[in-house]
GROMACS .gro file of C-alpha atoms in nm:
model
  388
    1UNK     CA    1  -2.287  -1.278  -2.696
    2UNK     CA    2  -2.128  -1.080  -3.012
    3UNK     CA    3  -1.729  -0.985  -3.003
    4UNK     CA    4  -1.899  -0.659  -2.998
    5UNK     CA    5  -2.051  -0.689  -2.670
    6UNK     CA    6  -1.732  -0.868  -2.517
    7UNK     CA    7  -1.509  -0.550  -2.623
    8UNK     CA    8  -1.745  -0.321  -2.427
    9UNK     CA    9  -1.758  -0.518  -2.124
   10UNK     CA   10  -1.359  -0.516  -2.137
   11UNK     CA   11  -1.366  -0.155  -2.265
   12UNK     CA   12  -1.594  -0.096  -1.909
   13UNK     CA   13  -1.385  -0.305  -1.706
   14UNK     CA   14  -1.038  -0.060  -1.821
   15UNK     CA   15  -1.222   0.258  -1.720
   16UNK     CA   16  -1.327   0.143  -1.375
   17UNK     CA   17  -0.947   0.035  -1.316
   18UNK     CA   18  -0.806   0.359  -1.462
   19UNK     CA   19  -1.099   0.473  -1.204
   20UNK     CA   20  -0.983   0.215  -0.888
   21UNK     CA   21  -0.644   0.434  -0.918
   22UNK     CA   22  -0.741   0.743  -0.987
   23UNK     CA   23  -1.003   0.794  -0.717
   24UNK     CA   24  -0.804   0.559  -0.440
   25UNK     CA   25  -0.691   0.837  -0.204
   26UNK     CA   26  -0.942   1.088  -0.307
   27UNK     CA   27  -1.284   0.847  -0.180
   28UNK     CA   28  -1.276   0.568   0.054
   29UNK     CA   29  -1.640   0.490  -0.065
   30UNK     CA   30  -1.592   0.518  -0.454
   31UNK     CA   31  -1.238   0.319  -0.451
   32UNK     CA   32  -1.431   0.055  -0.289
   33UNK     CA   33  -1.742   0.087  -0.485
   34UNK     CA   34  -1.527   0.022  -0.766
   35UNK     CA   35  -1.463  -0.303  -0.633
   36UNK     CA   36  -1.783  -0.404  -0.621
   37UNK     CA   37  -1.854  -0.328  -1.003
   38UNK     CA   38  -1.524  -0.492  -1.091
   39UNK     CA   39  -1.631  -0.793  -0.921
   40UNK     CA   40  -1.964  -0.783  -1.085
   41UNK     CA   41  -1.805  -0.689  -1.457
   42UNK     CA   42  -1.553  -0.943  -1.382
   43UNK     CA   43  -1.861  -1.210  -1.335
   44UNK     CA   44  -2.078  -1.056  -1.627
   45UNK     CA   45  -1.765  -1.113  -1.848
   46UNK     CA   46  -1.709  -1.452  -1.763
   47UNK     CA   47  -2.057  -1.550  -1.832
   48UNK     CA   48  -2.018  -1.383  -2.200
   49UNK     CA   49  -1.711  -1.508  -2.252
   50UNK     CA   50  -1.870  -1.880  -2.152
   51UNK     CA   51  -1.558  -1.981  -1.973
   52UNK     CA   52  -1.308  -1.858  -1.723
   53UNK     CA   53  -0.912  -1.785  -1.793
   54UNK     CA   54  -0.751  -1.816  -1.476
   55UNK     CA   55  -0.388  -1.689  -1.442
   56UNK     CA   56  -0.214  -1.848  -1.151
   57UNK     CA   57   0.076  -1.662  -1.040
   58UNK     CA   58   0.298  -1.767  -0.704
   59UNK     CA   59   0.126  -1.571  -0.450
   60UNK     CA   60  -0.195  -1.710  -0.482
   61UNK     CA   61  -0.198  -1.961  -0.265
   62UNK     CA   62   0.007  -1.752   0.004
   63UNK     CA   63  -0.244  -1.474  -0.029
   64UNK     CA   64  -0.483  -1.735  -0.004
   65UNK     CA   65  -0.417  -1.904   0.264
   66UNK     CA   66  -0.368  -1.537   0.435
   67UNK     CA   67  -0.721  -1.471   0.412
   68UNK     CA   68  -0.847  -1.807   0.544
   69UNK     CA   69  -0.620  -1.739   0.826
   70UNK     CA   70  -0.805  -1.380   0.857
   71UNK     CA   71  -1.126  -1.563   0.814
   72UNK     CA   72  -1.020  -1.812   1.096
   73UNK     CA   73  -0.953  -1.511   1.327
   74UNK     CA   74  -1.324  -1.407   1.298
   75UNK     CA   75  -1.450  -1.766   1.307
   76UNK     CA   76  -1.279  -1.827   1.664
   77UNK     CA   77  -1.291  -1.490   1.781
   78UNK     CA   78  -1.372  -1.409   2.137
   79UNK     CA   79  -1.619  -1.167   2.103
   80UNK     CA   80  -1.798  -1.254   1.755
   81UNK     CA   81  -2.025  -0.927   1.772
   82UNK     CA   82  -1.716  -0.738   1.706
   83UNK     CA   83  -1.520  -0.956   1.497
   84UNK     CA   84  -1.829  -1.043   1.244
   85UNK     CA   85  -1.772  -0.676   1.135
   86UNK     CA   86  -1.462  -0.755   0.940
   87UNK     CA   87  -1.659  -1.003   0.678
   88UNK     CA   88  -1.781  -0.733   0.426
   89UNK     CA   89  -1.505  -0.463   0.513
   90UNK     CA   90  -1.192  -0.605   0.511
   91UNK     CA   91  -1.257  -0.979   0.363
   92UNK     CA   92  -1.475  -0.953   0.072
   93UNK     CA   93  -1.180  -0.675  -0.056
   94UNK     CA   94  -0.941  -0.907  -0.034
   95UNK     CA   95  -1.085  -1.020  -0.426
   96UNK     CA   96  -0.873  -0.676  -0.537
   97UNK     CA   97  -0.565  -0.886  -0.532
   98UNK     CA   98  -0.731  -1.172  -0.785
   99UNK     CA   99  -0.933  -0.960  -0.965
  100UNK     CA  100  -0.589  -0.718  -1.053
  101UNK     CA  101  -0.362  -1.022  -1.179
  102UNK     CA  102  -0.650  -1.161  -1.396
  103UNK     CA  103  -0.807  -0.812  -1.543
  104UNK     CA  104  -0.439  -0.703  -1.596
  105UNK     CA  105  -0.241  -1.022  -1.684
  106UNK     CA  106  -0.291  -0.961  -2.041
  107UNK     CA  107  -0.255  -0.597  -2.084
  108UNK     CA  108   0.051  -0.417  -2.300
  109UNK     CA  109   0.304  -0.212  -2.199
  110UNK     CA  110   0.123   0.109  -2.304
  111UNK     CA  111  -0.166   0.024  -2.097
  112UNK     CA  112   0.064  -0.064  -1.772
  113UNK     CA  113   0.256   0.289  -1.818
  114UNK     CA  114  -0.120   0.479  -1.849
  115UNK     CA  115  -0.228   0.302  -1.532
  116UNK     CA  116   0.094   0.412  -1.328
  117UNK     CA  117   0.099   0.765  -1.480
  118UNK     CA  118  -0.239   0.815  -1.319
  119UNK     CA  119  -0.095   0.686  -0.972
  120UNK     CA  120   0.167   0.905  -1.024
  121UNK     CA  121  -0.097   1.245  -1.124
  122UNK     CA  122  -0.296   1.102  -0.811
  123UNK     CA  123  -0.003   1.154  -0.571
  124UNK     CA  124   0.092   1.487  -0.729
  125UNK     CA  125  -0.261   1.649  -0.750
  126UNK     CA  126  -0.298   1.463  -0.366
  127UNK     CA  127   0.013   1.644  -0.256
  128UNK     CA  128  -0.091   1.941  -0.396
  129UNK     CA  129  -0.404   1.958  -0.265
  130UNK     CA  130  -0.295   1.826   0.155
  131UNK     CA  131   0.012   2.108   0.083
  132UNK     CA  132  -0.210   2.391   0.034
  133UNK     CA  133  -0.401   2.344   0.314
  134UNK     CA  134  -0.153   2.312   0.549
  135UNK     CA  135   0.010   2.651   0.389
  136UNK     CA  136  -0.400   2.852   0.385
  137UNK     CA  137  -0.401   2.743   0.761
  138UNK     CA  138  -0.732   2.542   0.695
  139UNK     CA  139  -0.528   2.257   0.903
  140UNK     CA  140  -0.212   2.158   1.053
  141UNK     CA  141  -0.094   1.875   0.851
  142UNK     CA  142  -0.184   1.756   0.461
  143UNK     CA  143  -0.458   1.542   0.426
  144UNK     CA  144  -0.693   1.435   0.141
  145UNK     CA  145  -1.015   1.459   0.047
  146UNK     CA  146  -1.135   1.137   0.242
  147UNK     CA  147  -0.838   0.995   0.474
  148UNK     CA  148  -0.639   1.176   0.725
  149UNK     CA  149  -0.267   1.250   0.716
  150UNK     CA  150  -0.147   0.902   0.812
  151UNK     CA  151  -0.329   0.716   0.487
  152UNK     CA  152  -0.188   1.041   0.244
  153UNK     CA  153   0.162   0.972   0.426
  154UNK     CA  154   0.168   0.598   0.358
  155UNK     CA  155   0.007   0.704  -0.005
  156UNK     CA  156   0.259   0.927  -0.086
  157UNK     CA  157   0.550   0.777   0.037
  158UNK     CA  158   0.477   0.443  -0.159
  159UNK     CA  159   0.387   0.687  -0.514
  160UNK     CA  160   0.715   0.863  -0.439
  161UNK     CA  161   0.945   0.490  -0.397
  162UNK     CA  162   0.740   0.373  -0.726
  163UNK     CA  163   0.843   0.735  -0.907
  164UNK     CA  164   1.205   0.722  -0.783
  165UNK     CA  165   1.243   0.334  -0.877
  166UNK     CA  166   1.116   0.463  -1.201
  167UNK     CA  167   1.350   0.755  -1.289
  168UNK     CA  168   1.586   0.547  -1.513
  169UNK     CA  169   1.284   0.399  -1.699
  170UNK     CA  170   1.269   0.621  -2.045
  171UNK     CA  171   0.940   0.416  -2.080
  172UNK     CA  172   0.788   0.608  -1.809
  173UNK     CA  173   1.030   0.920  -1.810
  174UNK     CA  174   1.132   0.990  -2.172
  175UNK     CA  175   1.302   1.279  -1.996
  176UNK     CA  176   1.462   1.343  -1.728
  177UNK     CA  177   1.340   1.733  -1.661
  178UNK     CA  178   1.000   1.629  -1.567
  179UNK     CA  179   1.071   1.298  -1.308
  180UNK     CA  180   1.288   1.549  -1.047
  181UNK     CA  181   0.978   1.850  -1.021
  182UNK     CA  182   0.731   1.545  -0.927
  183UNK     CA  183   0.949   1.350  -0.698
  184UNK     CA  184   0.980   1.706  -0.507
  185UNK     CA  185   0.624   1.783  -0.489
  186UNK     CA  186   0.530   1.448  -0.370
  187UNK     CA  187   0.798   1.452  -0.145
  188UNK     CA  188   0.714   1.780   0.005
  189UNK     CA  189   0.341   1.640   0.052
  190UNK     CA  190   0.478   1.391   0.275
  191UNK     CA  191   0.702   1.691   0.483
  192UNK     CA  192   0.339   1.827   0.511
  193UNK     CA  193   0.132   1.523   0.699
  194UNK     CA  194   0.415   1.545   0.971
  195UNK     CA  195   0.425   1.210   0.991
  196UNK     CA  196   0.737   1.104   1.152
  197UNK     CA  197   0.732   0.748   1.018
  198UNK     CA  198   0.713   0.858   0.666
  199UNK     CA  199   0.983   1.069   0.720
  200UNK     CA  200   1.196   0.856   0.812
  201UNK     CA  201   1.103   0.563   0.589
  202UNK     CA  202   1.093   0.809   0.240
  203UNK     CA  203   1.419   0.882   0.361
  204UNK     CA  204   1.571   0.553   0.382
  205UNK     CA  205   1.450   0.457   0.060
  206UNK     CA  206   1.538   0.805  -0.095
  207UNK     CA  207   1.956   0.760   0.094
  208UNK     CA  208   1.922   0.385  -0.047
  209UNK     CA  209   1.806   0.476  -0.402
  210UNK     CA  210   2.050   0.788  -0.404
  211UNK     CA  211   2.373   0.606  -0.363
  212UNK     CA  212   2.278   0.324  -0.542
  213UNK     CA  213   2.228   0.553  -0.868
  214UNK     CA  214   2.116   0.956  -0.827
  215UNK     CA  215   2.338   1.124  -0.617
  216UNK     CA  216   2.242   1.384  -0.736
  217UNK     CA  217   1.861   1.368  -0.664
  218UNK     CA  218   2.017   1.273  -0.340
  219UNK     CA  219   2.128   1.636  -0.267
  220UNK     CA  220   1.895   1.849  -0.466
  221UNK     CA  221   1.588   1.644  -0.232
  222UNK     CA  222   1.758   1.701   0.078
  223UNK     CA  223   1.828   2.063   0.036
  224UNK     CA  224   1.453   2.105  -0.027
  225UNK     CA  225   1.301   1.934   0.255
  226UNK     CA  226   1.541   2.112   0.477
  227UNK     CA  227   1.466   2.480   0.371
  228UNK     CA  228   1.101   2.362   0.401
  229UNK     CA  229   1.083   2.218   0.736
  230UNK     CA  230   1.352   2.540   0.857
  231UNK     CA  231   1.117   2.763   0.699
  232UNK     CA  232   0.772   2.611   0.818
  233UNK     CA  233   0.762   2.676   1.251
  234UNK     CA  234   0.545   2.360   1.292
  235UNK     CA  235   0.763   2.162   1.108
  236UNK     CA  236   1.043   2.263   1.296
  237UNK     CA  237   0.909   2.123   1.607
  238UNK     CA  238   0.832   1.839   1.465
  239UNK     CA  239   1.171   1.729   1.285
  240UNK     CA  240   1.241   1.824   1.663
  241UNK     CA  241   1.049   1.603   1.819
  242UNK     CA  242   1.165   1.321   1.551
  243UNK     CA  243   1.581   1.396   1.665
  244UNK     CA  244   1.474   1.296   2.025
  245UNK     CA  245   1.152   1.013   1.889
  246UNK     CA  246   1.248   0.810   2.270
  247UNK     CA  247   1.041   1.117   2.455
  248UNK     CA  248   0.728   1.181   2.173
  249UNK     CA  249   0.666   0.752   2.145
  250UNK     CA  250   0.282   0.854   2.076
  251UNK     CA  251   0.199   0.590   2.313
  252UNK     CA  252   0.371   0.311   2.113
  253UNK     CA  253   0.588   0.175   2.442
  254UNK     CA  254   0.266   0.191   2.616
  255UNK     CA  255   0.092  -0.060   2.356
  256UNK     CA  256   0.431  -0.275   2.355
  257UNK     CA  257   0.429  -0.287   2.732
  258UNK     CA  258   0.063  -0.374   2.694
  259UNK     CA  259   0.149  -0.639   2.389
  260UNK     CA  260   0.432  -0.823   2.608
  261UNK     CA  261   0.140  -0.856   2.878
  262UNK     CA  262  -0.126  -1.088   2.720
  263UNK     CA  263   0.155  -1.236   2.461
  264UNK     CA  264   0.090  -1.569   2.593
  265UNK     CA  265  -0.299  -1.596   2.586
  266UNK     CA  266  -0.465  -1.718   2.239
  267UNK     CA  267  -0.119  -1.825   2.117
  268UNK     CA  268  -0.239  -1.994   1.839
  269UNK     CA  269  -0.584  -1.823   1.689
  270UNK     CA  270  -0.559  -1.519   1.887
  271UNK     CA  271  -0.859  -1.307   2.013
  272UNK     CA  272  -1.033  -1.204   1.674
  273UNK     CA  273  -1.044  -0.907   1.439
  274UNK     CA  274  -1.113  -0.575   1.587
  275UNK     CA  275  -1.090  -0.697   1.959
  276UNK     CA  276  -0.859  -0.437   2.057
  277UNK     CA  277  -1.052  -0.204   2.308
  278UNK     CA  278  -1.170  -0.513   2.450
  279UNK     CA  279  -0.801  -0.699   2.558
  280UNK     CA  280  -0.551  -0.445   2.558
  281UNK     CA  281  -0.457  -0.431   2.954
  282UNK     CA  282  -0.317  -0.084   2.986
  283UNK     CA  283  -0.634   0.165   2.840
  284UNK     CA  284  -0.603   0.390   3.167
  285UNK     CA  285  -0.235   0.444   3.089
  286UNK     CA  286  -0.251   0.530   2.703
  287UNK     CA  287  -0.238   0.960   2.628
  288UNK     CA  288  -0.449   0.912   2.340
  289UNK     CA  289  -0.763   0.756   2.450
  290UNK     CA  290  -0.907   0.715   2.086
  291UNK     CA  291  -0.624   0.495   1.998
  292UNK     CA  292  -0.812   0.162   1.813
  293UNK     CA  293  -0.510  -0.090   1.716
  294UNK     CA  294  -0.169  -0.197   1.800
  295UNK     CA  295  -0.048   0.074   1.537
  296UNK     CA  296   0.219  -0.263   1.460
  297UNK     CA  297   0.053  -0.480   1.198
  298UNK     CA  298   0.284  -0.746   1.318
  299UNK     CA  299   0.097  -0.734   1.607
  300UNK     CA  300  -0.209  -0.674   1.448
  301UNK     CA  301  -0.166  -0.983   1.267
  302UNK     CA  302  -0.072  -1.177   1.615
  303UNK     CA  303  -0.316  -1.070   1.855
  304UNK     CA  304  -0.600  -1.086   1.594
  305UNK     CA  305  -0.539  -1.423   1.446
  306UNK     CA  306  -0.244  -1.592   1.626
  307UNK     CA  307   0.068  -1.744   1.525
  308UNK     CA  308  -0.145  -1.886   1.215
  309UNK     CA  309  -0.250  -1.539   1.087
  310UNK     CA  310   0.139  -1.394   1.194
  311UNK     CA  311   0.247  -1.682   0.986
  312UNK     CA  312   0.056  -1.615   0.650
  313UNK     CA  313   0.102  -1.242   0.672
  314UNK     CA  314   0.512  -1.304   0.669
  315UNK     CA  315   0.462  -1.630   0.435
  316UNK     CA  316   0.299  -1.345   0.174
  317UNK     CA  317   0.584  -1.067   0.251
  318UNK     CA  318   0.851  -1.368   0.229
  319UNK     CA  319   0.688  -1.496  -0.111
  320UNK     CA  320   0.675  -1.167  -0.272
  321UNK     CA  321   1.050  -1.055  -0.152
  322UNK     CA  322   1.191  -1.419  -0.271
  323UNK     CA  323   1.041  -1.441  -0.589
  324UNK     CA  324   1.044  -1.068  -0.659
  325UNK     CA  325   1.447  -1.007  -0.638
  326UNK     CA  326   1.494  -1.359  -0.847
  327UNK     CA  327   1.283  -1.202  -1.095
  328UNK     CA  328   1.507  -0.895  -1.154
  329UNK     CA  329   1.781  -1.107  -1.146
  330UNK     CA  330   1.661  -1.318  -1.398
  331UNK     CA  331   1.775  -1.300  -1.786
  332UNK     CA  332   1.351  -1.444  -1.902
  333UNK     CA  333   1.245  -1.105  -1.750
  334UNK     CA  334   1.242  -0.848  -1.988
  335UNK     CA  335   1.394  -0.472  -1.907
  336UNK     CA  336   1.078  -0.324  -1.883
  337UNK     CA  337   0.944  -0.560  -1.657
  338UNK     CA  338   1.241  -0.553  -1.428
  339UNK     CA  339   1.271  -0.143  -1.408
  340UNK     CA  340   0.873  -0.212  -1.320
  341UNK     CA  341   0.914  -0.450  -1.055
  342UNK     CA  342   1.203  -0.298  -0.888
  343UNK     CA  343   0.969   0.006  -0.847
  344UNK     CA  344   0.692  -0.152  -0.780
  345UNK     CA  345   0.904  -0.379  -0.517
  346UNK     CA  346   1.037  -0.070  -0.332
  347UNK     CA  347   0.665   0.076  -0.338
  348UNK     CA  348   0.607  -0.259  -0.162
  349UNK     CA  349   0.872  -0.241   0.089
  350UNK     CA  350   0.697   0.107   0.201
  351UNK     CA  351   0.403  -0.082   0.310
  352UNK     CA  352   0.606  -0.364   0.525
  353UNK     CA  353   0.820  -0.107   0.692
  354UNK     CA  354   0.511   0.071   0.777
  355UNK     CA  355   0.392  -0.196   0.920
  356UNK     CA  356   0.686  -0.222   1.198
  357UNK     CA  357   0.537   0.097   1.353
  358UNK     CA  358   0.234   0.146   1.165
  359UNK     CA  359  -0.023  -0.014   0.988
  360UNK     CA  360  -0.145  -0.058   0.624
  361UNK     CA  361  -0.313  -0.426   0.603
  362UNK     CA  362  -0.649  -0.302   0.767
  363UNK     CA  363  -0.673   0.044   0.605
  364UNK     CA  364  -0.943   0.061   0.360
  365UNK     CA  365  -0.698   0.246   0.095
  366UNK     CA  366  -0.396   0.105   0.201
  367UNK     CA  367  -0.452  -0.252   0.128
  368UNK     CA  368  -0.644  -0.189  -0.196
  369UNK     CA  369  -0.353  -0.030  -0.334
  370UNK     CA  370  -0.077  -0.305  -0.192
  371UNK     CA  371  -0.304  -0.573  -0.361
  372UNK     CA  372  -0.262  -0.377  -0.682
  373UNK     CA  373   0.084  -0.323  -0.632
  374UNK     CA  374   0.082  -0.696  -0.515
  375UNK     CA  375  -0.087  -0.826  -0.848
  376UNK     CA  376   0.168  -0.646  -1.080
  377UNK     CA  377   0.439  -0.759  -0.962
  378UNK     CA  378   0.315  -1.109  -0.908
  379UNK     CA  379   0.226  -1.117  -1.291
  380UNK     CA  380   0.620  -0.989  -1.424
  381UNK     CA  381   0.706  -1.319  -1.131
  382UNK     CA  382   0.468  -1.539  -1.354
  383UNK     CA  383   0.549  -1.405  -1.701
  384UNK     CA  384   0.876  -1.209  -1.694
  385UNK     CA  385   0.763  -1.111  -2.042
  386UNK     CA  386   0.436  -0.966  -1.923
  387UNK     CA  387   0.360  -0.628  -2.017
  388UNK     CA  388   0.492  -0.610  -2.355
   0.00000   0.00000   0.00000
């Protein structure tokens, strides 16, 4: 094959990322279409290119060994007609992670700062868009095009950690007029979706971030998301209902009650991927009879796949925590690549704190965008001069 015909495929393979970002919370079907042609560009490239350039980074083999562990947990399920599901909608995806560090392992600063701008439009336009709605009265909380308002709050919430991890960066924010107005629109998109775990969690990172190094964004972010929720009825109630969370649960001490109950069956494999209407114990007592999972991905992880899956889902949050913070801290990682990963790592911690009360690993958005997020920041670990 000519150079010429290489440079388009790689030309192609850039536009379907810039794509993979821009569409993620807009279409569950074209973020994972995108996927797909990745994977198949990604093939059509190597077979130009007559040889493959693998980059290893340190989360390989713990991601790796995470999705043998998931594929274990359908393999030894107890009901294999609903387990054998999870193959081509949550497995195969699992490539994202692989195919992000070696599409992107190369790529220059310039490039990195386009693809996180876009993220960053994403959220705002996203924000925008589930804000408006809530304000025409077309429904009660923000949502996007395709997900409801749980997958925009965890969206959101991780966007807005990134942005406010990024605010120092002059990279990304030459100045500092622009990086307040977005942090307030995303962060008022997340007010919208009502979604008491967000809340609380964009909070927390906004407090930690705040006193650590913008007190003032601090109080100027507060202020607004109190006259909002005073001045918004519904959201009244709900910051309400968040002040006294031990009476509105949302049937989460049913489903530990439930968890604590058949903790000791399947110990070790557990009782397969999507097997929860089939073993959790206390259906008849749950409010919300449409609930579908453990809404813990802890648990998720446990009951699914056992102390083996439980184990590679922490060995991958462990790995990426570990390595991560010595990568900051180390003097071979240049400053743009440690004002990147310390956004990208708080982005990160979004997802894992979500997944106390909450869930992200199973989402079809969700984990698309942690493997991206995953795949940066496990090429700066690798190559601490990355990006440049």
């Amino acid at each position: 094959m000519s150079k010429n015909t290489t440079d388009k495929i790689d030309d192609f393979i850039w536009w379907i990322i810039f794509f993979f970002l821009g569409s993620m919370i807009f279409s569950t079907f074209l973020v994972q279409a995108t996927v797909i042609i990745l994977f198949l560009a990604y093939i059509v490239r190597i077979i130009t290119r007559r040889k493959i350039n693998y980059f290893y980074t340190p989360l390989d083999i713990p991601f790796l060994v995470f999705i043998i562990a998931r594929s274990l947990a359908i393999i030894f399920s107890t009901d294999a007609s609903l387990s054998v599901a999870s193959w081509n909608k949550e497995i195969f995806f699992y490539i994202t992670f692989f195919l992000c560090t070696n599409l992107l392992f190369d790529k220059d600063k310039a490039s990195i700062k386009m693809l996180f701008r876009v993220l960053i439009i994403a959220a705002v336009i996203a924000s925008i868009y589930g804000t408006t709605k809530v304000l025409l009265g077309i429904t009660d909380r923000a949502s996007s095009t395709t997900s409801g308002y749980y997958t925009l709050g965890v969206f959101l919430t991780v966007v807005f950690s990134i942005t406010l991890g990024l605010g120092r960066s002059k990279e990304f924010f030459p100045s500092r007029i622009l990086w307040p107005f977005i942090l307030i629109i995303i962060f008022v998109g997340i007010i919208f979706t009502q979604n008491r775990i967000h809340w609380g969690i964009a909070a927390i990172v906004l407090l930690f971030v705040g006193i650590m190094r913008e007190r003032l964004l601090l109080l100027s972010t507060a202020v607004v998301g109190a006259l909002v929720i005073y001045f918004v009825p519904s959201l009244t109630q709900r910051f309400t209902e968040t002040l006294h969370f031990t009476e509105h649960l949302s049937d989460r001490d049913v489903l530990w009650q439930g968890a604590f109950m058949i903790l000791s069956i399947h110990p070790f494999l557990g009782f397969g991927t999507r097997t929860f209407r089939s073993i959790f114990p206390l259906k008849d007592s749950l409010t919300d009879k449409g609930i579908g999972s453990w809404h813990s991905d802890f648990l998720q992880m446990y009951f699914e796949g056992g102390i083996i899956n439980l184990a590679a889902f922490l060995w991958v949050m462990i790995s990426i925590f570990s390595y991560g913070i010595k990568a900051v801290k180390s003097k071979l990682t240049s400053k743009f690549n440690k004002e990147l990963l310390f956004a990208v790592l708080l982005g990160i911690t979004v997802f894992y704190m979500t997944a106390l009360v909450g869930e992200f690993i199973l989402d079809p958005i969700s984990t698309l965008f942690f493997q991206f997020l995953l795949a940066i920041a496990s090429i700066i670990i690798a190559k601490g001069n990355a990006f440049e």
